[in-house]
Coordinates of C-alpha atoms and ligand atoms in Angstrom, one line a residue:
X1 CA -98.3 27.9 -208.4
X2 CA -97.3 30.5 -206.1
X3 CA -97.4 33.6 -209.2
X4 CA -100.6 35.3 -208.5
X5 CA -100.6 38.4 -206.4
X6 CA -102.8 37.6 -203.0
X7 CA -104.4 41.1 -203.1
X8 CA -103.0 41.8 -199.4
X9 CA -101.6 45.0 -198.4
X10 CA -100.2 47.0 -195.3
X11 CA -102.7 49.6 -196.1
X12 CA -105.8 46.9 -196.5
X13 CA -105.0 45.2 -193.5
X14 CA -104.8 48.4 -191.1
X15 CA -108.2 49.8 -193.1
X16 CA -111.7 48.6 -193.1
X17 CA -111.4 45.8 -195.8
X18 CA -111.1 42.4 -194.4
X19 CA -109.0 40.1 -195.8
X20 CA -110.7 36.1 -196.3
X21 CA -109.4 33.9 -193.8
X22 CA -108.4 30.3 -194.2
X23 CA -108.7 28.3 -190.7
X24 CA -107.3 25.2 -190.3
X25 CA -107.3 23.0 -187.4
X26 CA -110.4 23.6 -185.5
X27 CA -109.4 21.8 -181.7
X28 CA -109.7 23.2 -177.9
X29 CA -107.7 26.4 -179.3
X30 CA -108.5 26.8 -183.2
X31 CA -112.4 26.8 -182.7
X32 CA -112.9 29.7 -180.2
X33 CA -109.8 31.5 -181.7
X34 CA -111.9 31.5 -185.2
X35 CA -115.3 32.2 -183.7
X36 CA -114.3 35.2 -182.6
X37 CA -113.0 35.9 -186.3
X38 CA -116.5 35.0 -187.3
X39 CA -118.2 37.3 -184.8
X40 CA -115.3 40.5 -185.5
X41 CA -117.0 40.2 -189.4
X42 CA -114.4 38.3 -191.3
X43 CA -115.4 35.6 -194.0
X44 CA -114.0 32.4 -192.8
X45 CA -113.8 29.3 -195.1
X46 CA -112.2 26.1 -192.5
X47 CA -110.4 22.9 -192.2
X48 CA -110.3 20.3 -190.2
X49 CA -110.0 16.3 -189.9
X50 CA -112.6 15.9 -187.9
X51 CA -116.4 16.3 -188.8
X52 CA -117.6 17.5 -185.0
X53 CA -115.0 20.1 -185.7
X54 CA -115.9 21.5 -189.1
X55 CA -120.0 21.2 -187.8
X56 CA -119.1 23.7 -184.4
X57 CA -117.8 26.4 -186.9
X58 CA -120.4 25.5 -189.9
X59 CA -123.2 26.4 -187.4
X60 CA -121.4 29.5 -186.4
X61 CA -120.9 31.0 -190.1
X62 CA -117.9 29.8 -191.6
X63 CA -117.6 27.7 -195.7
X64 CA -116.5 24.2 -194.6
X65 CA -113.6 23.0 -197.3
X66 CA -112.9 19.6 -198.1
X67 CA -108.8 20.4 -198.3
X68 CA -106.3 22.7 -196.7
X69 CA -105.8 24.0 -200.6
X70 CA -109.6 24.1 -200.9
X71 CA -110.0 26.2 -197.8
X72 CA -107.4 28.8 -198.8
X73 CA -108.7 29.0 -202.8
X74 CA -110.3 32.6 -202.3
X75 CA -107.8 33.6 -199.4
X76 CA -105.8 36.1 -198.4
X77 CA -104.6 34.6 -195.0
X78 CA -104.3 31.1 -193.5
X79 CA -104.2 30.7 -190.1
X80 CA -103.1 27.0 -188.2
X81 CA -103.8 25.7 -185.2
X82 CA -102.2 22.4 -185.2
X83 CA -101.0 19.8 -182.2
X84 CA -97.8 19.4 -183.5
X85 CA -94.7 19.9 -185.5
X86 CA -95.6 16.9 -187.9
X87 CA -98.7 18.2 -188.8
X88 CA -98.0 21.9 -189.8
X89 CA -95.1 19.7 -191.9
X90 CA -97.8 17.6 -193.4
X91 CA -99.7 20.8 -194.3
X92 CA -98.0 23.3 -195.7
X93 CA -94.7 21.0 -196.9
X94 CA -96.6 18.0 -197.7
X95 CA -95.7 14.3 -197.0
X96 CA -93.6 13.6 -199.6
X97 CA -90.1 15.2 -198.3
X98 CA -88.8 18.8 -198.2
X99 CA -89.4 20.2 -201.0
X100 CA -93.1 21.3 -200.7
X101 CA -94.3 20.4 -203.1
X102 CA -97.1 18.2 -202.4
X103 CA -98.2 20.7 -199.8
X104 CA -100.3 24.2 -199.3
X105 CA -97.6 26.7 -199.4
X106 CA -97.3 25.3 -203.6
X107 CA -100.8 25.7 -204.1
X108 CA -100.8 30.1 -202.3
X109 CA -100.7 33.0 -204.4
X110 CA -97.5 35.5 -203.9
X111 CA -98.1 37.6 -201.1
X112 CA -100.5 35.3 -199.1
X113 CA -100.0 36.0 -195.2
X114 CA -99.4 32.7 -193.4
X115 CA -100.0 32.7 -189.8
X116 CA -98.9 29.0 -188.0
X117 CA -100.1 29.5 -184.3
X118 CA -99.4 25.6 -183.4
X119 CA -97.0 25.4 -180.7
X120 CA -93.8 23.2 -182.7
X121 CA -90.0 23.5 -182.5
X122 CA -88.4 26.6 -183.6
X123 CA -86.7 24.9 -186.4
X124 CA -89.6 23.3 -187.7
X125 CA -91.0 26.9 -187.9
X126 CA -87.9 28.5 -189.6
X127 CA -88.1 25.5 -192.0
X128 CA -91.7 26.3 -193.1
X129 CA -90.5 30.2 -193.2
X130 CA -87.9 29.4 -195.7
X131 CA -90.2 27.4 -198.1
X132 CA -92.8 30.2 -197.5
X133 CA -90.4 32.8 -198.5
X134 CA -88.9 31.2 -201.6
X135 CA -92.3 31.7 -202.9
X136 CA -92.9 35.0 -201.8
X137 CA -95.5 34.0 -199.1
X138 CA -95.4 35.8 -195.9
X139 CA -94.8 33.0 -192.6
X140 CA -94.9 34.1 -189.2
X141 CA -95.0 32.2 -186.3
X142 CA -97.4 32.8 -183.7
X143 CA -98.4 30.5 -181.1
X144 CA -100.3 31.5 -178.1
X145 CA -100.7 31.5 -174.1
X146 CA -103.6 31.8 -172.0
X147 CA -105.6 28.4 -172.6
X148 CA -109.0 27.6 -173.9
X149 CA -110.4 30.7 -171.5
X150 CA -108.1 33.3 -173.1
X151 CA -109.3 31.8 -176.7
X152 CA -112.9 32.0 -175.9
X153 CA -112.4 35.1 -174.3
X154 CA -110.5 36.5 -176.8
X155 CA -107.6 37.5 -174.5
X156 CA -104.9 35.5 -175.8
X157 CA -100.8 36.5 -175.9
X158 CA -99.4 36.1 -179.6
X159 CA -95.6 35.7 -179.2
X160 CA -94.6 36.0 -183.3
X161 CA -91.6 35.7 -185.0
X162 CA -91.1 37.2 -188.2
X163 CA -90.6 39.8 -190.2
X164 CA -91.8 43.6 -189.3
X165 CA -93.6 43.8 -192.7
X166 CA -95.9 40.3 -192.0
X167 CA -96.5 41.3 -188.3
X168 CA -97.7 44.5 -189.2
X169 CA -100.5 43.0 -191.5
X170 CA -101.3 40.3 -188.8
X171 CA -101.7 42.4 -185.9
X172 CA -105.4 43.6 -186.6
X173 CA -106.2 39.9 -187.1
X174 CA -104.4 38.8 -184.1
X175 CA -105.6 41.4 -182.4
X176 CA -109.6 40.0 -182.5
X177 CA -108.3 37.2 -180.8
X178 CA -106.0 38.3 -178.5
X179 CA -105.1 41.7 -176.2
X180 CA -101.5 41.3 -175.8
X181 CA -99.6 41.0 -178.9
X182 CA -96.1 40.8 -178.5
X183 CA -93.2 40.8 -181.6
X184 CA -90.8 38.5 -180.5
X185 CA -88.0 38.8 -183.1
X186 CA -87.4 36.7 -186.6
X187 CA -88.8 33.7 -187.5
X188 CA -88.6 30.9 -184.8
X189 CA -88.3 33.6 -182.1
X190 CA -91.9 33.1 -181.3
X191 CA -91.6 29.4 -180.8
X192 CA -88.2 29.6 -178.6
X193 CA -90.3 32.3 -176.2
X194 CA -93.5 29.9 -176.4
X195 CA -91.4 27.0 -174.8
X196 CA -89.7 29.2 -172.5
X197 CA -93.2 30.2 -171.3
X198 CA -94.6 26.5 -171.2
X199 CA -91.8 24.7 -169.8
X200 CA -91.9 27.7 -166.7
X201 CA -95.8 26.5 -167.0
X202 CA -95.1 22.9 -166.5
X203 CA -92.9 23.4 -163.5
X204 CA -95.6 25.8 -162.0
X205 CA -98.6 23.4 -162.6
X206 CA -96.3 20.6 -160.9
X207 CA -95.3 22.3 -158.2
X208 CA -99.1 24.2 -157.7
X209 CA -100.7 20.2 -157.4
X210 CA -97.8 19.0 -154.7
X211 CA -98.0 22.0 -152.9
X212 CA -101.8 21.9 -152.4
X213 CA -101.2 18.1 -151.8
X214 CA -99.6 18.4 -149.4
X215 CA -101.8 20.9 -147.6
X216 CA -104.9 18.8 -148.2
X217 CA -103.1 15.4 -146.9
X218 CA -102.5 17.6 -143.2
X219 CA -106.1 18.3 -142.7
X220 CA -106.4 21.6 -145.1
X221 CA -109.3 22.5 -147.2
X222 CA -108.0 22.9 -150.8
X223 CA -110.2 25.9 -151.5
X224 CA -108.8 27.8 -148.3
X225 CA -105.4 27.1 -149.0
X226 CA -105.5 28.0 -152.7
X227 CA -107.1 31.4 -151.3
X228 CA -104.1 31.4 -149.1
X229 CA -101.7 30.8 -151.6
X230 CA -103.6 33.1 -153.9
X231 CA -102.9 36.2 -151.1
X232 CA -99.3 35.6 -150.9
X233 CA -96.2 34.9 -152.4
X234 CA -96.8 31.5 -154.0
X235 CA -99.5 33.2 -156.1
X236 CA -99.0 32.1 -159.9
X237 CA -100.9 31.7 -162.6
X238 CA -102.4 27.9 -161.8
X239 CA -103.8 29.4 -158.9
X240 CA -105.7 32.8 -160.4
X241 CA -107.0 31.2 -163.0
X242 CA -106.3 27.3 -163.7
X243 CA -106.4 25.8 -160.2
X244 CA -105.7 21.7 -160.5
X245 CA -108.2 20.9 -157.6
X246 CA -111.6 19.7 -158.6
X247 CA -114.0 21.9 -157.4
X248 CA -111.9 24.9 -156.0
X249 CA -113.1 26.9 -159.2
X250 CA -115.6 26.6 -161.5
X251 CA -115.0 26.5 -165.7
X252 CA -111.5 25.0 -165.1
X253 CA -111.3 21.5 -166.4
X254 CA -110.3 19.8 -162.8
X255 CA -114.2 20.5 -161.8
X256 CA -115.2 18.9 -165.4
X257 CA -113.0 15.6 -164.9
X258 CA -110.2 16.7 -166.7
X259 CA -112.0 17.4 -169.9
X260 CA -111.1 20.1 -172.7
X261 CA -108.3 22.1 -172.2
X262 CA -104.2 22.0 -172.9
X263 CA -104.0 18.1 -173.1
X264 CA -101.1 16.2 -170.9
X265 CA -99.7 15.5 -174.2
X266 CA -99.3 18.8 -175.3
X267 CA -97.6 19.9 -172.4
X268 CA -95.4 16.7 -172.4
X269 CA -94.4 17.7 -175.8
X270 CA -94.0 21.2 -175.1
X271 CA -91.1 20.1 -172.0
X272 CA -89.8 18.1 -174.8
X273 CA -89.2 20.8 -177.1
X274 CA -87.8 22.9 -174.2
X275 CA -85.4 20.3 -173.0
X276 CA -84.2 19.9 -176.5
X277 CA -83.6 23.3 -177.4
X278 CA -82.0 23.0 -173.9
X279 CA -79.4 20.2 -175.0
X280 CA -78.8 21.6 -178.2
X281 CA -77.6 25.1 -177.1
X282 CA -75.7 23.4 -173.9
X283 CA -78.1 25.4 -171.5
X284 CA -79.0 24.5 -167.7
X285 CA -82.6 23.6 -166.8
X286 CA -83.1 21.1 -163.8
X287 CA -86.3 22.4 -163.0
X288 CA -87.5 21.7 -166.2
X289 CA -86.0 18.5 -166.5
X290 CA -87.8 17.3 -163.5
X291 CA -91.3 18.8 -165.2
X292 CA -90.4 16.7 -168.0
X293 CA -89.7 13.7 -166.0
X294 CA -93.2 14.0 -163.8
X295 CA -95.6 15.0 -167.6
X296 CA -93.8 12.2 -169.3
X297 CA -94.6 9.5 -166.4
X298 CA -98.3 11.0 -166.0
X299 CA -99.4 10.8 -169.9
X300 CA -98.3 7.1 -170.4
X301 CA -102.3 6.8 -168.8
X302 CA -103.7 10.6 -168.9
X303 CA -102.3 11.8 -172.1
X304 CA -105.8 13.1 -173.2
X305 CA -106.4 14.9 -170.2
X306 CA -106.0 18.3 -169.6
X307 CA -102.8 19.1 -167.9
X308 CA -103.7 19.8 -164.2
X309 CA -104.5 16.3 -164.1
X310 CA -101.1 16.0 -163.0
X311 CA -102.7 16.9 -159.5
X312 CA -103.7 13.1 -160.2
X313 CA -100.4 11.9 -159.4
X314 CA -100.5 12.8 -155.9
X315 CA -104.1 11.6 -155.3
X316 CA -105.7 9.7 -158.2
X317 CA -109.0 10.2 -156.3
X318 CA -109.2 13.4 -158.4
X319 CA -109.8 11.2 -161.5
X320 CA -113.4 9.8 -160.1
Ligands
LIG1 P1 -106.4 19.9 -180.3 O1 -105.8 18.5 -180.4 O2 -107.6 20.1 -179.4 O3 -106.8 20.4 -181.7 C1 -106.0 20.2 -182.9 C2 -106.9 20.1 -184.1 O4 -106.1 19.9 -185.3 C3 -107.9 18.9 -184.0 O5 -109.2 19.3 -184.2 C4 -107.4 18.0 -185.1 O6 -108.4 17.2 -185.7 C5 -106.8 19.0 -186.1 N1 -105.8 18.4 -187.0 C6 -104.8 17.6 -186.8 N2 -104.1 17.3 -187.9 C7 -104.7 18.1 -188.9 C8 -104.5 18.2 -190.3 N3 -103.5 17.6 -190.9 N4 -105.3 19.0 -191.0 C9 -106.4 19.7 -190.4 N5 -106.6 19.5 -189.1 C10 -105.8 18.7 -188.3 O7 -105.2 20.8 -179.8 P2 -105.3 22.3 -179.1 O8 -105.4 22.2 -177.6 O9 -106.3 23.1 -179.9 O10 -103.8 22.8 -179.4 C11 -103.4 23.2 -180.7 C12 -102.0 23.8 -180.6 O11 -102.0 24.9 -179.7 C13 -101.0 22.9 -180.0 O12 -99.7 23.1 -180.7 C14 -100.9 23.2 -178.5 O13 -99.6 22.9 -178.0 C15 -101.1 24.7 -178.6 N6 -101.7 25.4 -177.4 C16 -102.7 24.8 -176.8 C17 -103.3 25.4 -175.6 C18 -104.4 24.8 -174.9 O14 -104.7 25.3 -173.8 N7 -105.1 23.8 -175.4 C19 -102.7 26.6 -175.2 C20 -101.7 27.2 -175.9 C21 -101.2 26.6 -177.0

């Protein structure tokens, strides 16, 4: 329990050896994200609940496990990708309290390098950190931006907090799956930027769908106005590469009925987590407030739908 050395190093991770990876939680993000591990040359073994999940990554060349512990038995790093808070708790703590005991952090060797790229509140990740560190396993927190095309593609931004030692070994990892790898400070300070990111997100994907709303209800075609847009000073992200109206662009989930994608859910929850690290350090954010309000009302009946379904609100046409 936690006394074996992992075999890790600074020098192994920046040479040729690869390290075995552990993946575990195999969703919209998780399965591109380790694909591309697969196709960079690193032995994966994975993990998920779901059987369609494990199959997708089976077929491309990863061990399928039957348990978190049995998916990191012969390896160096573990890498999450998990919806939620609760879930990296059940994981790495276990269910049965805080002392982590029943969970996979117990079961690592000394020196293991856990990467947690689920988006969750700061203090969920600092919690995990300090269990991780009493046992001389390396946590960082990592989570990600630029959607499902960024993990497919590779592209993705890390924002990681933790210490200079564990981000050092993770970048050559992180760097297969992503090109812009950013060190956001100690632990937690990856999760705080995250939700500063998303809730900005939110409040741009809300504001993208009224404003091409309200172009299309006087007489406007949605493509030429996104162009429009796209050419001048409401350009944002939404509208380069996410735009909420079906059919404007292809391989975005509004022109595959919503499918796929950052769910409504996740992006309620991710406002949530904003507004709450909001109220708890007394800080200002109306704007995101209002996000909040709009994703909270929206999921009650699109929760599994990707988040531009919010353009659904103004015209629930979109949904057919
Ligand atoms: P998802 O729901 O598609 O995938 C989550 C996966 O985790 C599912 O396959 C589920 O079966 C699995 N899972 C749940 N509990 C598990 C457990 N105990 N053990 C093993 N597997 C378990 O979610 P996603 O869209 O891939 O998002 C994952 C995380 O990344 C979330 O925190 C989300 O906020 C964040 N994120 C998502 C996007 C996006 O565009 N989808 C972008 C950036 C960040």
């Amino acid at each position: 329990m936690g006394t074996k050395d992992s075999g890790l190093s600074n020098k192994e991770s920046n040479n040729t050896a690869k390290p075995n990876i552990a993946f575990i939680g195999l969703g919209n993000m998780g399965a591109p994200m380790a694909e591309n591990l697969l196709k960079a040359g690193y032995t994966l073994s994975v993990y998920d609940l779901s059987a369609e999940a494990t199959a997708r990554l089976q077929q491309a060349g990863a061990s399928v496990a039957d348990s978190p512990k049995d998916a990191a038995s012969n390896a160096q790093v573990v890498i999450s990708m998990l919806p939620a808070g609760k879930h990296v708790h059940s994981v790495y703590l276990g269910d049965d309290g805080a002392d982590g005991a029943d969970g996979l952090l117990a079961e690592l060797p000394k020196g293991t390098l856990v990467i947690d790229s689920s988006t969750i509140a700061a203090a969920d990740a600092r919690l995990v950190a300090e269990a991780a560190s009493k046992l001389g396993i390396d946590f960082l927190d990592a989570p990600v931006s630029g959607g499902t095309g960024g993990a497919i593609a590779g592209s993705l931004t890390f924002i990681v907090g933790g210490s200079d030692d564990a981000f050092a070994k993770a970048e050559p990892i992180l760097a297969v799956m992503g090109k812009n790898i950013f060190h956001a400070g100690e632990h937690g300070a990856g999760q705080v930027a995250k939700i500063c990111n998303n809730m900005l997100l939110g409040i741009l994907m809300a504001g993208t769908a009224e404003a091409i709303n309200l172009g299309v209800k006087n007489g406007l075609d949605p493509k030429v106005l996104s162009d429009i847009m796209l050419q001048s000073s409401g350009r944002n992200w939404t509208l380069e590469v996410y735009n909420p109206y079906p059919q404007v662009m292809e391989n975005v989930p509004s022109s595959n009925g919503y499918k796929g994608g950052f769910m409504s859910k996740l992006m309620q929850k991710d406002l949530n987590l904003a507004m709450q690290t909001a109220k708890d350090t007394d800080v200002e954010t109306p704007m995101g407030a209002k996000a909040t309000e709009l994703y909270e009302a929206h999921t009650v009946e699109n929760g599994e739908k990707d988040f531009s379904s919010i353009m659904a609100r103004h015209d629930s046409s979109v949904l057919s």
